[in-house]
């Protein structure tokens, strides 16, 4: 299969690219290597993808360093190359940053997605997988969150861009017959996790002996999903056929922030200097996925419990010895 992965040098994208390359798929990656976090980390991720392809004697994956907002560049560099599927992961991620740079988030996450859907339409791509987010549920009061819930209470520009992009996917499915599957990821973690996300950030602060900023009283809850489970869900969605659909890909278990910090202290063998700060604007109190639909239609079945996943994350994190990196 020939697959275009946008954001393929990032955390989730590089894991997916590695997996697809290992099974012999022809991978083309688009990534702009922006400085949201160190481009060196993304280059390191890309090397892992290349190594996986070599190890499995798969076709060499190719990389286009370009910005998805630039439709002309997309057209010129991708050169119509016939793809079976596009997995669109490139985005400005991060709720808090989106409050400070809403225009950038709208440009990349909404306009960028529109550019790719247009490109897919023009070049006859039949299937488009979109990385959405649990944040679209916003202040949804009913838990666990179900794909059938009526949502309209997003509380950050990031969440709103993801909701808007889901709607664009629905439009292109309806108008142009592109199969669009939106996957709502719930806080993904594991080796190569983005350095701005809680688990990675806390681990770095604990190892450096810096204060660990705990926003609120520590009772906020997140549904953490181990990367391998998320990737299994993406692979299942790539095989699933429907004009348009939406799936939650979570673990369907919630973990309190204070418990997460305590677990990290135990696994890293160091005490955290917890500094309690006010709750951050844009942060929701809870994320909790109802995964009944993904189980039934995708055969999705998350396997990694938080304690095991944190240990695997810590093994990678400690072996890497790069705590000074952002
Ligand atoms: N990690 C999570 O917990 C999580 C949760 C919900 C949704 N998501 C979504 O999943 C996707 C992947 O997330 P991630 O954690 O791997 O993030 P990431 O930042 O590691 O990966 C995104 C990649 O996209 C690239 N990119 C960003 N803007 C681009 C642009 N304009 N043109 C080309 N490339 C661009 C980045 O350089 C990066 O390599 C994102 O769409 C994110 O919103 C992630």
mmCIF file of C-alpha atoms and ligand atoms in Angstrom:
data_model
loop_
_atom_site.group_PDB
_atom_site.id
_atom_site.type_symbol
_atom_site.label_atom_id
_atom_site.label_comp_id
_atom_site.label_asym_id
_atom_site.label_seq_id
_atom_site.Cartn_x
_atom_site.Cartn_y
_atom_site.Cartn_z
ATOM 1 C CA UNK A 1 0.000 0.000 0.000
ATOM 2 C CA UNK A 2 1.184 3.534 -0.761
ATOM 3 C CA UNK A 3 0.483 5.838 2.169
ATOM 4 C CA UNK A 4 1.015 9.554 2.661
ATOM 5 C CA UNK A 5 1.576 10.411 6.319
ATOM 6 C CA UNK A 6 1.526 14.075 7.259
ATOM 7 C CA UNK A 7 3.400 14.858 10.465
ATOM 8 C CA UNK A 8 5.299 11.604 10.034
ATOM 9 C CA UNK A 9 8.399 12.872 11.824
ATOM 10 C CA UNK A 10 6.403 13.622 14.969
ATOM 11 C CA UNK A 11 5.604 11.408 17.939
ATOM 12 C CA UNK A 12 2.582 9.455 16.703
ATOM 13 C CA UNK A 13 3.459 9.833 13.007
ATOM 14 C CA UNK A 14 6.918 8.298 13.338
ATOM 15 C CA UNK A 15 5.529 5.288 15.213
ATOM 16 C CA UNK A 16 2.922 4.781 12.503
ATOM 17 C CA UNK A 17 5.460 5.245 9.700
ATOM 18 C CA UNK A 18 7.772 2.730 11.358
ATOM 19 C CA UNK A 19 5.000 0.177 11.650
ATOM 20 C CA UNK A 20 3.823 0.625 8.054
ATOM 21 C CA UNK A 21 7.372 0.560 6.705
ATOM 22 C CA UNK A 22 8.041 -2.639 8.639
ATOM 23 C CA UNK A 23 5.132 -4.375 6.955
ATOM 24 C CA UNK A 24 6.393 -3.316 3.529
ATOM 25 C CA UNK A 25 4.137 -0.350 2.739
ATOM 26 C CA UNK A 26 5.507 2.476 0.650
ATOM 27 C CA UNK A 27 5.627 5.507 2.919
ATOM 28 C CA UNK A 28 5.786 9.139 1.923
ATOM 29 C CA UNK A 29 6.058 11.621 4.777
ATOM 30 C CA UNK A 30 5.312 15.317 4.766
ATOM 31 C CA UNK A 31 6.582 17.287 7.750
ATOM 32 C CA UNK A 32 7.800 20.858 8.140
ATOM 33 C CA UNK A 33 10.098 20.129 11.130
ATOM 34 C CA UNK A 34 8.883 23.288 12.837
ATOM 35 C CA UNK A 35 10.334 24.391 16.169
ATOM 36 C CA UNK A 36 7.261 23.737 18.352
ATOM 37 C CA UNK A 37 9.732 21.333 19.913
ATOM 38 C CA UNK A 38 13.283 20.592 18.829
ATOM 39 C CA UNK A 39 13.531 19.636 15.138
ATOM 40 C CA UNK A 40 16.510 17.474 16.216
ATOM 41 C CA UNK A 41 14.038 15.224 18.017
ATOM 42 C CA UNK A 42 12.010 14.922 14.811
ATOM 43 C CA UNK A 43 15.178 14.127 12.837
ATOM 44 C CA UNK A 44 15.936 11.412 15.395
ATOM 45 C CA UNK A 45 12.381 10.041 14.936
ATOM 46 C CA UNK A 46 12.829 10.020 11.167
ATOM 47 C CA UNK A 47 16.056 8.035 11.478
ATOM 48 C CA UNK A 48 14.106 5.392 13.404
ATOM 49 C CA UNK A 49 11.603 5.174 10.551
ATOM 50 C CA UNK A 50 14.383 4.746 7.998
ATOM 51 C CA UNK A 51 16.054 2.117 10.166
ATOM 52 C CA UNK A 52 12.792 0.148 10.474
ATOM 53 C CA UNK A 53 12.406 0.093 6.689
ATOM 54 C CA UNK A 54 16.021 -1.057 6.223
ATOM 55 C CA UNK A 55 15.663 -3.743 8.875
ATOM 56 C CA UNK A 56 12.616 -5.199 7.133
ATOM 57 C CA UNK A 57 14.039 -4.701 3.638
ATOM 58 C CA UNK A 58 11.000 -2.549 2.854
ATOM 59 C CA UNK A 59 10.896 0.240 0.239
ATOM 60 C CA UNK A 60 12.839 3.266 1.500
ATOM 61 C CA UNK A 61 10.390 5.811 2.956
ATOM 62 C CA UNK A 62 10.593 9.258 1.407
ATOM 63 C CA UNK A 63 10.352 12.614 3.093
ATOM 64 C CA UNK A 64 9.173 16.025 1.897
ATOM 65 C CA UNK A 65 10.030 18.871 4.202
ATOM 66 C CA UNK A 66 7.124 21.206 3.577
ATOM 67 C CA UNK A 67 4.347 23.154 5.232
ATOM 68 C CA UNK A 68 0.846 21.784 4.613
ATOM 69 C CA UNK A 69 -0.457 25.368 4.578
ATOM 70 C CA UNK A 70 1.379 25.915 1.319
ATOM 71 C CA UNK A 71 -0.931 24.360 -1.281
ATOM 72 C CA UNK A 72 1.428 25.192 -4.152
ATOM 73 C CA UNK A 73 4.327 23.422 -2.495
ATOM 74 C CA UNK A 74 2.127 20.414 -1.750
ATOM 75 C CA UNK A 75 1.174 20.250 -5.417
ATOM 76 C CA UNK A 76 4.726 20.667 -6.653
ATOM 77 C CA UNK A 77 6.502 18.287 -4.274
ATOM 78 C CA UNK A 78 3.929 15.489 -4.144
ATOM 79 C CA UNK A 79 3.599 15.536 -7.875
ATOM 80 C CA UNK A 80 0.209 13.790 -7.995
ATOM 81 C CA UNK A 81 1.813 10.582 -6.628
ATOM 82 C CA UNK A 82 -1.069 8.102 -6.384
ATOM 83 C CA UNK A 83 -1.761 7.243 -2.756
ATOM 84 C CA UNK A 84 -4.132 4.588 -1.449
ATOM 85 C CA UNK A 85 -4.585 6.497 1.776
ATOM 86 C CA UNK A 86 -3.620 9.688 3.533
ATOM 87 C CA UNK A 87 -3.133 9.636 7.298
ATOM 88 C CA UNK A 88 -3.245 13.263 8.329
ATOM 89 C CA UNK A 89 -1.434 13.782 11.634
ATOM 90 C CA UNK A 90 0.340 17.094 11.001
ATOM 91 C CA UNK A 91 -1.024 19.785 13.290
ATOM 92 C CA UNK A 92 -0.161 22.356 15.846
ATOM 93 C CA UNK A 93 -0.894 20.336 18.963
ATOM 94 C CA UNK A 94 -1.236 21.585 22.512
ATOM 95 C CA UNK A 95 -4.201 23.225 24.157
ATOM 96 C CA UNK A 96 -2.389 25.915 26.126
ATOM 97 C CA UNK A 97 -0.231 27.190 23.266
ATOM 98 C CA UNK A 98 -3.331 27.523 21.083
ATOM 99 C CA UNK A 99 -4.663 30.184 23.446
ATOM 100 C CA UNK A 100 -1.587 32.329 22.708
ATOM 101 C CA UNK A 101 -1.391 31.626 18.960
ATOM 102 C CA UNK A 102 -4.970 31.027 17.805
ATOM 103 C CA UNK A 103 -4.306 32.238 14.251
ATOM 104 C CA UNK A 104 -1.450 29.812 13.760
ATOM 105 C CA UNK A 105 -3.594 26.937 15.046
ATOM 106 C CA UNK A 106 -6.473 27.813 12.746
ATOM 107 C CA UNK A 107 -4.119 28.183 9.778
ATOM 108 C CA UNK A 108 -2.337 24.853 10.241
ATOM 109 C CA UNK A 109 -5.128 22.709 11.673
ATOM 110 C CA UNK A 110 -8.027 24.005 9.616
ATOM 111 C CA UNK A 111 -6.521 25.482 6.436
ATOM 112 C CA UNK A 112 -3.811 22.814 6.340
ATOM 113 C CA UNK A 113 -6.445 20.071 6.593
ATOM 114 C CA UNK A 114 -8.508 21.757 3.889
ATOM 115 C CA UNK A 115 -5.450 21.871 1.600
ATOM 116 C CA UNK A 116 -4.905 18.154 2.077
ATOM 117 C CA UNK A 117 -8.549 17.281 1.477
ATOM 118 C CA UNK A 118 -8.464 19.392 -1.696
ATOM 119 C CA UNK A 119 -5.270 17.651 -2.760
ATOM 120 C CA UNK A 120 -6.854 14.256 -2.054
ATOM 121 C CA UNK A 121 -9.922 15.203 -4.091
ATOM 122 C CA UNK A 122 -7.866 16.494 -7.007
ATOM 123 C CA UNK A 123 -5.628 13.443 -7.111
ATOM 124 C CA UNK A 124 -8.287 10.779 -6.579
ATOM 125 C CA UNK A 125 -7.239 9.579 -3.100
ATOM 126 C CA UNK A 126 -10.087 7.453 -1.816
ATOM 127 C CA UNK A 127 -9.348 7.374 1.890
ATOM 128 C CA UNK A 128 -8.402 9.981 4.472
ATOM 129 C CA UNK A 129 -7.716 9.266 8.146
ATOM 130 C CA UNK A 130 -7.773 12.354 10.349
ATOM 131 C CA UNK A 131 -6.134 12.745 13.781
ATOM 132 C CA UNK A 132 -8.751 14.426 15.909
ATOM 133 C CA UNK A 133 -8.676 14.826 19.649
ATOM 134 C CA UNK A 134 -10.559 14.142 22.882
ATOM 135 C CA UNK A 135 -10.465 17.906 23.400
ATOM 136 C CA UNK A 136 -13.465 18.260 21.058
ATOM 137 C CA UNK A 137 -15.616 17.025 23.962
ATOM 138 C CA UNK A 138 -14.651 20.151 25.914
ATOM 139 C CA UNK A 139 -16.811 20.547 28.999
ATOM 140 C CA UNK A 140 -19.022 17.600 28.059
ATOM 141 C CA UNK A 141 -20.694 16.647 31.324
ATOM 142 C CA UNK A 142 -21.599 13.090 30.440
ATOM 143 C CA UNK A 143 -18.780 10.593 30.951
ATOM 144 C CA UNK A 144 -17.434 8.484 29.451
ATOM 145 C CA UNK A 145 -17.473 10.533 26.236
ATOM 146 C CA UNK A 146 -19.273 8.863 23.374
ATOM 147 C CA UNK A 147 -19.063 9.651 19.662
ATOM 148 C CA UNK A 148 -22.851 10.141 19.781
ATOM 149 C CA UNK A 149 -22.699 12.887 22.409
ATOM 150 C CA UNK A 150 -23.874 16.250 21.186
ATOM 151 C CA UNK A 151 -20.792 18.388 21.545
ATOM 152 C CA UNK A 152 -20.473 22.127 21.334
ATOM 153 C CA UNK A 153 -18.596 23.160 24.432
ATOM 154 C CA UNK A 154 -14.966 23.282 23.334
ATOM 155 C CA UNK A 155 -12.874 25.564 25.553
ATOM 156 C CA UNK A 156 -9.711 26.146 23.513
ATOM 157 C CA UNK A 157 -8.877 27.223 19.966
ATOM 158 C CA UNK A 158 -7.029 23.899 19.541
ATOM 159 C CA UNK A 159 -10.201 21.920 20.293
ATOM 160 C CA UNK A 160 -12.236 24.127 17.967
ATOM 161 C CA UNK A 161 -9.770 23.617 15.105
ATOM 162 C CA UNK A 162 -10.055 19.843 15.504
ATOM 163 C CA UNK A 163 -13.846 20.024 15.510
ATOM 164 C CA UNK A 164 -13.797 22.251 12.417
ATOM 165 C CA UNK A 165 -11.437 19.856 10.644
ATOM 166 C CA UNK A 166 -13.737 16.903 11.457
ATOM 167 C CA UNK A 167 -16.542 18.852 9.779
ATOM 168 C CA UNK A 168 -14.392 19.463 6.703
ATOM 169 C CA UNK A 169 -13.731 15.720 6.532
ATOM 170 C CA UNK A 170 -17.481 15.141 6.683
ATOM 171 C CA UNK A 171 -17.988 17.694 3.863
ATOM 172 C CA UNK A 172 -15.405 16.062 1.586
ATOM 173 C CA UNK A 173 -16.856 12.642 2.239
ATOM 174 C CA UNK A 174 -20.353 13.854 1.380
ATOM 175 C CA UNK A 175 -19.425 16.049 -1.577
ATOM 176 C CA UNK A 176 -16.559 14.153 -3.166
ATOM 177 C CA UNK A 177 -16.895 10.572 -1.961
ATOM 178 C CA UNK A 178 -13.593 10.486 -0.054
ATOM 179 C CA UNK A 179 -13.844 7.993 2.811
ATOM 180 C CA UNK A 180 -12.959 10.014 5.904
ATOM 181 C CA UNK A 181 -12.375 8.427 9.282
ATOM 182 C CA UNK A 182 -11.776 10.775 12.224
ATOM 183 C CA UNK A 183 -9.947 9.310 15.188
ATOM 184 C CA UNK A 184 -10.249 11.122 18.504
ATOM 185 C CA UNK A 185 -6.990 10.379 20.304
ATOM 186 C CA UNK A 186 -6.938 10.547 24.097
ATOM 187 C CA UNK A 187 -3.616 11.746 25.621
ATOM 188 C CA UNK A 188 -1.151 9.466 23.889
ATOM 189 C CA UNK A 189 2.111 8.588 25.683
ATOM 190 C CA UNK A 190 5.100 6.285 25.337
ATOM 191 C CA UNK A 191 8.595 6.435 23.835
ATOM 192 C CA UNK A 192 9.145 9.643 21.778
ATOM 193 C CA UNK A 193 6.211 11.372 23.426
ATOM 194 C CA UNK A 194 6.069 15.092 22.713
ATOM 195 C CA UNK A 195 8.218 16.908 25.282
ATOM 196 C CA UNK A 196 5.449 19.408 26.118
ATOM 197 C CA UNK A 197 3.033 16.708 27.308
ATOM 198 C CA UNK A 198 2.575 16.036 31.026
ATOM 199 C CA UNK A 199 4.307 12.672 31.435
ATOM 200 C CA UNK A 200 7.405 13.689 29.478
ATOM 201 C CA UNK A 201 7.550 17.150 31.050
ATOM 202 C CA UNK A 202 7.162 15.811 34.604
ATOM 203 C CA UNK A 203 9.806 13.132 34.055
ATOM 204 C CA UNK A 204 12.234 15.790 32.828
ATOM 205 C CA UNK A 205 11.500 18.068 35.787
ATOM 206 C CA UNK A 206 11.834 15.233 38.295
ATOM 207 C CA UNK A 207 15.205 14.131 36.851
ATOM 208 C CA UNK A 208 16.515 17.703 36.767
ATOM 209 C CA UNK A 209 15.363 18.346 40.335
ATOM 210 C CA UNK A 210 13.150 21.186 39.131
ATOM 211 C CA UNK A 211 9.681 22.017 40.466
ATOM 212 C CA UNK A 212 6.918 19.914 38.960
ATOM 213 C CA UNK A 213 4.054 22.237 38.172
ATOM 214 C CA UNK A 214 0.802 20.642 39.177
ATOM 215 C CA UNK A 215 -2.103 22.712 37.923
ATOM 216 C CA UNK A 216 -5.027 22.522 40.333
ATOM 217 C CA UNK A 217 -5.421 20.143 43.275
ATOM 218 C CA UNK A 218 -4.299 17.088 41.293
ATOM 219 C CA UNK A 219 -7.742 15.595 40.879
ATOM 220 C CA UNK A 220 -8.094 16.370 37.164
ATOM 221 C CA UNK A 221 -8.299 13.110 35.245
ATOM 222 C CA UNK A 222 -6.983 11.997 31.888
ATOM 223 C CA UNK A 223 -7.553 8.908 29.828
ATOM 224 C CA UNK A 224 -3.921 8.081 28.921
ATOM 225 C CA UNK A 225 -3.412 5.848 25.904
ATOM 226 C CA UNK A 226 -0.212 3.950 25.252
ATOM 227 C CA UNK A 227 1.224 4.616 21.794
ATOM 228 C CA UNK A 228 1.069 0.975 20.624
ATOM 229 C CA UNK A 229 -2.662 0.895 21.370
ATOM 230 C CA UNK A 230 -3.216 4.136 19.468
ATOM 231 C CA UNK A 231 -1.275 2.787 16.478
ATOM 232 C CA UNK A 232 -3.313 -0.447 16.537
ATOM 233 C CA UNK A 233 -6.425 1.735 16.351
ATOM 234 C CA UNK A 234 -5.052 3.699 13.389
ATOM 235 C CA UNK A 235 -4.139 0.492 11.547
ATOM 236 C CA UNK A 236 -7.643 -0.885 12.162
ATOM 237 C CA UNK A 237 -9.183 2.363 10.864
ATOM 238 C CA UNK A 238 -7.066 2.073 7.714
ATOM 239 C CA UNK A 239 -8.794 -1.271 7.035
ATOM 240 C CA UNK A 240 -12.298 -0.069 7.945
ATOM 241 C CA UNK A 241 -14.584 1.117 5.184
ATOM 242 C CA UNK A 242 -17.387 3.663 5.560
ATOM 243 C CA UNK A 243 -18.008 7.001 3.819
ATOM 244 C CA UNK A 244 -17.527 8.892 7.093
ATOM 245 C CA UNK A 245 -17.079 7.870 10.692
ATOM 246 C CA UNK A 246 -15.670 8.996 14.031
ATOM 247 C CA UNK A 247 -14.004 6.823 16.670
ATOM 248 C CA UNK A 248 -12.683 7.414 20.167
ATOM 249 C CA UNK A 249 -9.264 5.829 20.627
ATOM 250 C CA UNK A 250 -8.671 5.950 24.366
ATOM 251 C CA UNK A 251 -7.798 3.479 27.081
ATOM 252 C CA UNK A 252 -11.204 3.993 28.730
ATOM 253 C CA UNK A 253 -9.628 4.375 32.160
ATOM 254 C CA UNK A 254 -8.910 7.628 33.892
ATOM 255 C CA UNK A 255 -5.878 8.560 35.965
ATOM 256 C CA UNK A 256 -5.715 11.473 38.407
ATOM 257 C CA UNK A 257 -2.877 13.920 37.953
ATOM 258 C CA UNK A 258 -1.572 13.397 41.508
ATOM 259 C CA UNK A 259 -1.540 9.613 40.984
ATOM 260 C CA UNK A 260 0.374 10.069 37.728
ATOM 261 C CA UNK A 261 3.056 12.133 39.499
ATOM 262 C CA UNK A 262 3.309 9.564 42.314
ATOM 263 C CA UNK A 263 3.726 6.737 39.800
ATOM 264 C CA UNK A 264 6.469 8.638 37.980
ATOM 265 C CA UNK A 265 8.290 9.286 41.271
ATOM 266 C CA UNK A 266 8.201 5.578 42.009
ATOM 267 C CA UNK A 267 9.343 4.481 38.561
ATOM 268 C CA UNK A 268 12.101 7.098 38.271
ATOM 269 C CA UNK A 269 13.179 6.543 41.883
ATOM 270 C CA UNK A 270 13.204 10.262 42.685
ATOM 271 C CA UNK A 271 10.950 12.565 44.652
ATOM 272 C CA UNK A 272 9.094 15.277 42.741
ATOM 273 C CA UNK A 273 9.174 18.828 44.072
ATOM 274 C CA UNK A 274 5.513 19.473 43.434
ATOM 275 C CA UNK A 275 4.496 23.113 43.096
ATOM 276 C CA UNK A 276 0.750 23.638 43.040
ATOM 277 C CA UNK A 277 -0.414 26.301 40.598
ATOM 278 C CA UNK A 278 -3.904 27.483 39.611
ATOM 279 C CA UNK A 279 -5.852 25.460 37.085
ATOM 280 C CA UNK A 280 -4.908 26.497 33.518
ATOM 281 C CA UNK A 281 -7.368 28.102 31.134
ATOM 282 C CA UNK A 282 -8.344 25.715 28.349
ATOM 283 C CA UNK A 283 -7.711 22.565 30.425
ATOM 284 C CA UNK A 284 -10.750 20.326 30.828
ATOM 285 C CA UNK A 285 -11.384 18.584 34.181
ATOM 286 C CA UNK A 286 -11.656 15.115 32.710
ATOM 287 C CA UNK A 287 -11.199 13.104 29.524
ATOM 288 C CA UNK A 288 -12.678 9.631 29.446
ATOM 289 C CA UNK A 289 -13.339 7.619 26.309
ATOM 290 C CA UNK A 290 -16.240 5.308 25.701
ATOM 291 C CA UNK A 291 -14.571 2.859 23.307
ATOM 292 C CA UNK A 292 -17.503 0.509 22.735
ATOM 293 C CA UNK A 293 -17.859 1.640 19.119
ATOM 294 C CA UNK A 294 -14.155 1.213 18.319
ATOM 295 C CA UNK A 295 -14.202 -2.207 19.981
ATOM 296 C CA UNK A 296 -17.238 -3.317 17.991
ATOM 297 C CA UNK A 297 -16.350 -1.928 14.554
ATOM 298 C CA UNK A 298 -12.552 -1.755 14.547
ATOM 299 C CA UNK A 299 -11.764 -4.613 16.920
ATOM 300 C CA UNK A 300 -9.830 -2.029 18.931
ATOM 301 C CA UNK A 301 -8.716 -3.422 22.264
ATOM 302 C CA UNK A 302 -6.164 -1.406 24.240
ATOM 303 C CA UNK A 303 -3.691 -3.655 26.040
ATOM 304 C CA UNK A 304 -1.282 -1.495 28.025
ATOM 305 C CA UNK A 305 -2.192 -0.431 31.552
ATOM 306 C CA UNK A 306 -0.804 2.867 32.809
ATOM 307 C CA UNK A 307 1.780 1.320 35.177
ATOM 308 C CA UNK A 308 3.267 -0.814 32.371
ATOM 309 C CA UNK A 309 3.115 2.009 29.853
ATOM 310 C CA UNK A 310 4.847 4.414 32.220
ATOM 311 C CA UNK A 311 7.607 1.889 32.773
ATOM 312 C CA UNK A 312 8.133 1.531 29.019
ATOM 313 C CA UNK A 313 8.154 5.306 28.675
ATOM 314 C CA UNK A 314 10.689 5.591 31.519
ATOM 315 C CA UNK A 315 12.968 2.937 29.970
ATOM 316 C CA UNK A 316 13.131 4.989 26.784
ATOM 317 C CA UNK A 317 13.415 8.297 28.609
ATOM 318 C CA UNK A 318 16.234 7.189 30.922
ATOM 319 C CA UNK A 319 18.176 5.420 28.165
ATOM 320 C CA UNK A 320 18.073 8.550 26.031
ATOM 321 C CA UNK A 321 19.713 10.692 28.747
ATOM 322 C CA UNK A 322 18.563 13.961 27.195
ATOM 323 C CA UNK A 323 16.758 15.617 30.072
ATOM 324 C CA UNK A 324 18.012 19.044 29.098
ATOM 325 C CA UNK A 325 16.079 18.960 25.822
ATOM 326 C CA UNK A 326 12.731 20.670 25.307
HETATM 327 N N1 LIG B 1 -0.230 13.197 21.370
HETATM 328 C C1 LIG B 1 -1.476 13.259 21.812
HETATM 329 O O1 LIG B 1 -1.741 12.968 22.980
HETATM 330 C C2 LIG B 1 -2.600 13.666 20.904
HETATM 331 C C3 LIG B 1 -3.907 13.678 21.408
HETATM 332 C C4 LIG B 1 -4.946 14.065 20.578
HETATM 333 C C5 LIG B 1 -4.703 14.386 19.253
HETATM 334 N N2 LIG B 1 -3.421 14.372 18.782
HETATM 335 C C6 LIG B 1 -3.193 14.729 17.384
HETATM 336 O O2 LIG B 1 -2.387 13.740 16.788
HETATM 337 C C7 LIG B 1 -1.520 14.318 15.826
HETATM 338 C C8 LIG B 1 -0.079 13.959 16.103
HETATM 339 O O3 LIG B 1 0.268 14.426 17.394
HETATM 340 P P1 LIG B 1 1.719 14.236 18.022
HETATM 341 O O4 LIG B 1 1.565 14.190 19.479
HETATM 342 O O5 LIG B 1 2.438 13.164 17.301
HETATM 343 O O6 LIG B 1 2.360 15.656 17.680
HETATM 344 P P2 LIG B 1 3.779 16.031 17.049
HETATM 345 O O7 LIG B 1 3.887 17.512 17.188
HETATM 346 O O8 LIG B 1 4.855 15.187 17.606
HETATM 347 O O9 LIG B 1 3.585 15.649 15.520
HETATM 348 C C9 LIG B 1 3.019 16.522 14.580
HETATM 349 C C10 LIG B 1 3.989 16.651 13.429
HETATM 350 O O10 LIG B 1 3.384 17.512 12.459
HETATM 351 C C11 LIG B 1 4.367 18.383 11.945
HETATM 352 N N3 LIG B 1 3.710 19.617 11.513
HETATM 353 C C12 LIG B 1 3.111 20.549 12.275
HETATM 354 N N4 LIG B 1 2.679 21.567 11.515
HETATM 355 C C13 LIG B 1 2.982 21.252 10.235
HETATM 356 C C14 LIG B 1 2.796 21.906 8.996
HETATM 357 N N5 LIG B 1 2.230 23.116 8.929
HETATM 358 N N6 LIG B 1 3.222 21.299 7.863
HETATM 359 C C15 LIG B 1 3.830 20.085 7.918
HETATM 360 N N7 LIG B 1 4.047 19.427 9.078
HETATM 361 C C16 LIG B 1 3.633 20.007 10.225
HETATM 362 C C17 LIG B 1 5.315 18.632 13.116
HETATM 363 O O11 LIG B 1 6.606 19.058 12.689
HETATM 364 C C18 LIG B 1 5.330 17.300 13.814
HETATM 365 O O12 LIG B 1 6.410 16.499 13.404
HETATM 366 C C19 LIG B 1 -1.806 15.811 15.853
HETATM 367 O O13 LIG B 1 -2.747 16.104 14.856
HETATM 368 C C20 LIG B 1 -2.416 16.017 17.222
HETATM 369 O O14 LIG B 1 -3.269 17.158 17.249
HETATM 370 C C21 LIG B 1 -2.362 14.011 19.571
#
